Tab-separated table of C-alpha atoms in Angstrom:
chain	number	residue	atom	x	y	z
A	873	GLY	CA	1.583	-18.317	2.421
A	874	GLN	CA	3.313	-15.513	0.390
A	875	ASN	CA	4.977	-12.743	2.196
A	876	ILE	CA	6.592	-9.748	0.537
A	877	ASP	CA	8.290	-7.251	2.742
A	878	GLN	CA	8.862	-3.637	1.883
A	879	PRO	CA	9.316	-0.218	3.536
A	880	THR	CA	5.854	1.445	5.229
A	881	GLU	CA	7.602	5.041	3.990
A	882	MET	CA	9.969	6.516	2.785
A	883	THR	CA	11.147	10.163	1.751
A	884	ALA	CA	13.328	11.281	-0.890
A	885	THR	CA	13.947	15.342	-2.148
A	886	GLU	CA	12.787	16.367	-5.699
A	887	GLY	CA	15.090	15.617	-8.109
A	888	ALA	CA	16.969	12.700	-6.594
A	889	ILE	CA	17.339	9.188	-6.979
A	890	VAL	CA	15.318	6.608	-4.688
A	891	GLN	CA	15.373	2.930	-4.463
A	892	ILE	CA	12.259	0.928	-3.273
A	893	ASN	CA	13.245	-3.017	-1.525
A	894	CYS	CA	11.271	-5.652	-1.483
A	895	THR	CA	11.388	-8.871	-0.834
A	896	TYR	CA	9.459	-12.184	-1.117
A	897	GLN	CA	9.100	-15.897	-0.774
A	898	THR	CA	10.995	-17.432	-3.424
A	899	SER	CA	9.071	-21.289	-3.854
A	900	GLY	CA	6.689	-20.844	-6.554
A	901	PHE	CA	7.638	-17.581	-7.900
A	902	ASN	CA	5.798	-16.646	-10.600
A	903	GLY	CA	7.075	-13.026	-11.798
A	904	LEU	CA	7.352	-9.679	-9.829
A	905	PHE	CA	5.421	-6.418	-10.564
A	906	TRP	CA	5.410	-2.799	-9.729
A	907	TYR	CA	2.939	-1.338	-9.431
A	908	GLN	CA	2.323	2.900	-8.410
A	909	GLN	CA	-1.103	4.275	-6.719
A	910	HIS	CA	-1.448	7.737	-5.837
A	911	ALA	CA	-3.658	8.587	-3.250
A	912	GLY	CA	-7.312	8.098	-3.942
A	913	GLU	CA	-6.524	6.520	-7.087
A	914	ALA	CA	-6.555	2.513	-9.187
A	915	PRO	CA	-3.122	1.197	-8.919
A	916	THR	CA	-1.009	1.646	-12.447
A	917	PHE	CA	1.286	-0.810	-13.479
A	918	LEU	CA	5.291	0.307	-14.218
A	919	SER	CA	7.380	-2.780	-14.610
A	920	TYR	CA	7.330	-7.034	-14.760
A	921	ASN	CA	10.665	-8.524	-13.748
A	922	VAL	CA	10.675	-12.656	-14.726
A	923	LEU	CA	14.052	-12.691	-15.113
A	924	ASP	CA	16.846	-11.616	-13.476
A	925	GLY	CA	18.483	-8.238	-13.835
A	926	LEU	CA	17.492	-4.982	-14.900
A	927	GLU	CA	14.510	-3.467	-16.973
A	928	GLU	CA	14.988	-0.038	-17.656
A	929	LYS	CA	11.520	2.399	-18.671
A	930	GLY	CA	12.800	5.868	-18.929
A	931	ARG	CA	12.921	7.389	-15.605
A	932	PHE	CA	11.977	4.188	-13.937
A	933	SER	CA	14.298	1.016	-13.378
A	934	SER	CA	13.581	-3.004	-11.851
A	935	PHE	CA	16.032	-5.303	-10.603
A	936	LEU	CA	15.134	-8.358	-9.808
A	937	SER	CA	17.200	-11.164	-8.275
A	938	ARG	CA	15.646	-14.742	-8.104
A	939	SER	CA	17.560	-16.737	-5.699
A	940	LYS	CA	17.926	-13.736	-3.208
A	941	GLY	CA	14.217	-13.257	-3.544
A	942	TYR	CA	14.939	-9.558	-4.378
A	943	SER	CA	13.535	-6.917	-6.104
A	944	TYR	CA	14.272	-3.167	-6.120
A	945	LEU	CA	12.149	-0.358	-8.333
A	946	LEU	CA	14.835	2.804	-8.857
A	947	LEU	CA	13.214	6.211	-9.588
A	948	LYS	CA	15.948	8.917	-10.846
A	949	GLU	CA	15.030	12.852	-11.104
A	950	LEU	CA	12.622	12.530	-8.934
A	951	GLN	CA	9.578	14.530	-9.684
A	952	MET	CA	7.168	15.909	-7.088
A	953	LYS	CA	4.452	13.637	-9.272
A	954	ASP	CA	6.320	10.929	-7.928
A	955	SER	CA	4.885	11.280	-4.451
A	956	ALA	CA	2.352	8.032	-3.915
A	957	SER	CA	2.684	4.598	-2.840
A	958	TYR	CA	4.339	1.430	-4.963
A	959	LEU	CA	3.449	-1.470	-4.401
A	960	CYS	CA	5.241	-4.554	-5.535
A	961	ALA	CA	3.432	-7.955	-6.212
A	962	GLN	CA	4.172	-11.405	-6.650
A	963	GLY	CA	2.596	-13.441	-9.218
A	964	GLY	CA	0.566	-16.102	-8.040
A	965	SER	CA	2.759	-19.926	-8.533
A	966	SER	CA	-0.989	-21.526	-9.469
A	967	ASN	CA	-0.609	-19.110	-13.099
A	968	THR	CA	-4.221	-17.740	-13.009
A	969	GLY	CA	-2.694	-13.677	-12.846
A	970	LYS	CA	-3.937	-13.427	-9.486
A	971	LEU	CA	-1.780	-10.708	-8.065
A	972	ILE	CA	-0.473	-10.794	-3.948
A	973	PHE	CA	0.405	-7.467	-3.587
A	974	GLY	CA	2.656	-5.859	-0.098
A	975	GLN	CA	1.725	-3.440	2.091
A	976	GLY	CA	3.035	-1.147	-0.548
A	977	THR	CA	5.901	1.608	0.288
A	978	THR	CA	4.324	5.678	0.754
A	979	LEU	CA	6.767	7.365	-1.125
A	980	GLN	CA	6.754	11.719	-0.516
A	981	VAL	CA	9.189	13.818	-2.704
A	982	LYS	CA	9.622	17.110	-1.141
A	983	PRO	CA	10.864	20.025	-3.154
B	387	ASP	CA	-12.306	5.892	-22.277
B	388	THR	CA	-12.461	4.169	-19.481
B	389	ALA	CA	-11.122	0.548	-19.994
B	390	VAL	CA	-11.973	-0.504	-16.452
B	391	SER	CA	-15.202	1.059	-15.253
B	392	GLN	CA	-16.366	0.052	-12.322
B	393	THR	CA	-19.890	2.152	-10.073
B	394	PRO	CA	-20.567	3.513	-8.421
B	395	LYS	CA	-17.240	5.394	-7.207
B	396	TYR	CA	-18.466	6.086	-3.469
B	397	LEU	CA	-21.010	3.516	-1.508
B	398	VAL	CA	-22.311	4.855	2.167
B	399	THR	CA	-25.197	1.838	3.073
B	400	GLN	CA	-25.672	0.247	6.727
B	401	MET	CA	-25.179	-2.389	7.938
B	402	GLY	CA	-27.473	-5.523	7.563
B	403	ASN	CA	-28.360	-4.178	4.113
B	404	ASP	CA	-27.858	-6.059	0.683
B	405	LYS	CA	-25.388	-3.465	-2.237
B	406	SER	CA	-24.062	-4.415	-5.548
B	407	ILE	CA	-20.709	-3.172	-7.573
B	408	LYS	CA	-20.781	-3.066	-11.423
B	409	CYS	CA	-18.125	-3.635	-13.214
B	410	GLU	CA	-17.384	-3.559	-17.017
B	411	GLN	CA	-14.047	-3.863	-19.636
B	412	ASN	CA	-13.575	-2.877	-23.298
B	413	LEU	CA	-9.248	-4.496	-23.279
B	414	GLY	CA	-11.171	-7.658	-24.710
B	415	HIS	CA	-9.121	-9.274	-21.890
B	416	ASP	CA	-10.114	-12.823	-20.763
B	417	THR	CA	-9.712	-12.013	-17.058
B	418	MET	CA	-11.196	-10.227	-14.417
B	419	TYR	CA	-11.108	-10.136	-10.838
B	420	TRP	CA	-11.724	-7.989	-7.217
B	421	TYR	CA	-9.458	-7.190	-5.361
B	422	LYS	CA	-10.295	-5.814	-1.946
B	423	GLN	CA	-8.246	-2.754	-0.167
B	424	ASP	CA	-8.412	-1.976	3.137
B	425	SER	CA	-7.193	0.722	5.545
B	426	LYS	CA	-3.666	-0.545	5.978
B	427	LYS	CA	-3.864	-0.417	2.190
B	428	PHE	CA	-2.595	-4.070	1.647
B	429	LEU	CA	-4.479	-4.715	-1.958
B	430	LYS	CA	-6.204	-8.540	-1.600
B	431	ILE	CA	-7.572	-10.788	-4.254
B	432	MET	CA	-11.202	-12.292	-3.476
B	433	PHE	CA	-12.503	-13.384	-6.542
B	434	SER	CA	-11.278	-14.072	-9.934
B	435	TYR	CA	-13.232	-15.439	-12.962
B	436	ASN	CA	-11.632	-16.351	-16.646
B	437	ASN	CA	-14.306	-15.953	-19.784
B	438	LYS	CA	-16.763	-16.034	-17.059
B	439	GLU	CA	-16.145	-19.308	-15.049
B	440	LEU	CA	-14.887	-18.822	-11.790
B	441	ILE	CA	-10.788	-19.735	-11.831
B	442	ILE	CA	-10.197	-18.328	-7.683
B	443	ASN	CA	-12.191	-17.357	-4.443
B	444	GLU	CA	-10.427	-16.317	-1.492
B	445	THR	CA	-12.126	-17.620	1.071
B	446	VAL	CA	-14.252	-14.725	0.801
B	447	PRO	CA	-17.106	-15.112	3.294
B	448	ASN	CA	-20.484	-16.152	1.219
B	449	ARG	CA	-21.849	-13.135	1.542
B	450	PHE	CA	-19.920	-11.869	-1.170
B	451	SER	CA	-21.150	-12.986	-4.670
B	452	PRO	CA	-19.158	-12.417	-7.380
B	453	LYS	CA	-21.427	-12.812	-11.287
B	454	SER	CA	-19.748	-12.595	-14.423
B	455	PRO	CA	-22.998	-12.427	-17.429
B	456	ASP	CA	-20.032	-12.284	-19.546
B	457	LYS	CA	-15.939	-11.679	-20.098
B	458	ALA	CA	-16.385	-8.197	-20.099
B	459	HIS	CA	-18.551	-7.606	-17.213
B	460	LEU	CA	-17.744	-9.321	-13.359
B	461	ASN	CA	-20.317	-7.281	-10.652
B	462	LEU	CA	-20.389	-7.859	-7.073
B	463	HIS	CA	-23.365	-8.433	-4.816
B	464	ILE	CA	-23.037	-8.093	-1.352
B	465	ASN	CA	-25.602	-9.715	1.222
B	466	SER	CA	-26.425	-8.392	4.993
B	467	LEU	CA	-23.392	-5.722	5.108
B	468	GLU	CA	-20.696	-5.860	8.312
B	469	LEU	CA	-18.275	-2.886	9.691
B	470	GLY	CA	-16.119	-4.783	8.411
B	471	ASP	CA	-16.593	-4.649	5.288
B	472	SER	CA	-15.508	-0.654	4.911
B	473	ALA	CA	-12.940	-0.439	2.132
B	474	VAL	CA	-11.971	0.128	-1.127
B	475	TYR	CA	-13.011	-2.539	-3.874
B	476	PHE	CA	-10.590	-2.356	-7.148
B	477	CYS	CA	-12.197	-4.750	-10.026
B	478	ALA	CA	-9.096	-5.400	-12.659
B	479	SER	CA	-8.692	-7.241	-15.751
B	480	SER	CA	-6.053	-9.096	-17.652
B	481	GLN	CA	-4.883	-10.666	-20.935
B	482	GLY	CA	-4.824	-14.295	-20.502
B	483	GLY	CA	-5.567	-16.110	-16.665
B	484	THR	CA	-3.103	-19.133	-17.987
B	485	MET	CA	0.202	-16.430	-18.019
B	486	ASN	CA	0.481	-13.436	-15.358
B	487	THR	CA	0.361	-10.047	-17.131
B	488	GLU	CA	-0.348	-6.287	-16.670
B	489	ALA	CA	-3.330	-6.120	-14.927
B	490	PHE	CA	-5.571	-2.752	-15.393
B	491	PHE	CA	-7.420	-1.764	-12.531
B	492	GLY	CA	-10.971	0.411	-12.610
B	493	GLN	CA	-10.424	3.599	-9.950
B	494	GLY	CA	-12.292	1.532	-7.044
B	495	THR	CA	-15.603	1.922	-5.417
B	496	ARG	CA	-15.312	3.464	-1.514
B	497	LEU	CA	-17.573	0.831	0.000
B	498	THR	CA	-18.360	2.516	4.072
B	499	VAL	CA	-20.492	0.992	5.874
B	500	VAL	CA	-22.500	2.908	9.197
């Protein structure tokens, strides 16, 4: 199977920067996604990396290293509304659009 | 204009009952999915349909039967509900089943079996 590991919980301060790490199994790699999920709501897409390097999108950036099976999501200038779960997901190897999710990292932003 | 909508949002029912959850997407996507999110917040794929054809069935008990009358709709029928079926069920869609693209999720259906 494909194991995706990310920390269960993180806490950070408003205005700070936080990095959420994710490791995955490299066999059958087919892209790495990050989703945000607020409590009681649907996951929403944040980023997609298929090549090595950093993808920047406003306050959020995502990094991928395929050789290391490693990704991170970087959140800058944290706001209270960034308190949510952040889900790392790997694209399924059969190219069906299937997503294999980690258990998610619950981020709490404190004043 | 909701992109992926599913009904109902909440469903409380007794063990042994049969229930259905409906999902519709207005994005023109070819592929639709059902995911289950358990109490530990793991999101796990159950089924995927591409243009009304079943392409993924992830070892789900056959009490769960998806139906796709057209590519904009994917419904989930569950027979003989069990306590362990309690979870949040998310419908999702994406463009194309042959490439990994962004998936859009519905708001979820919280199913509680008592």
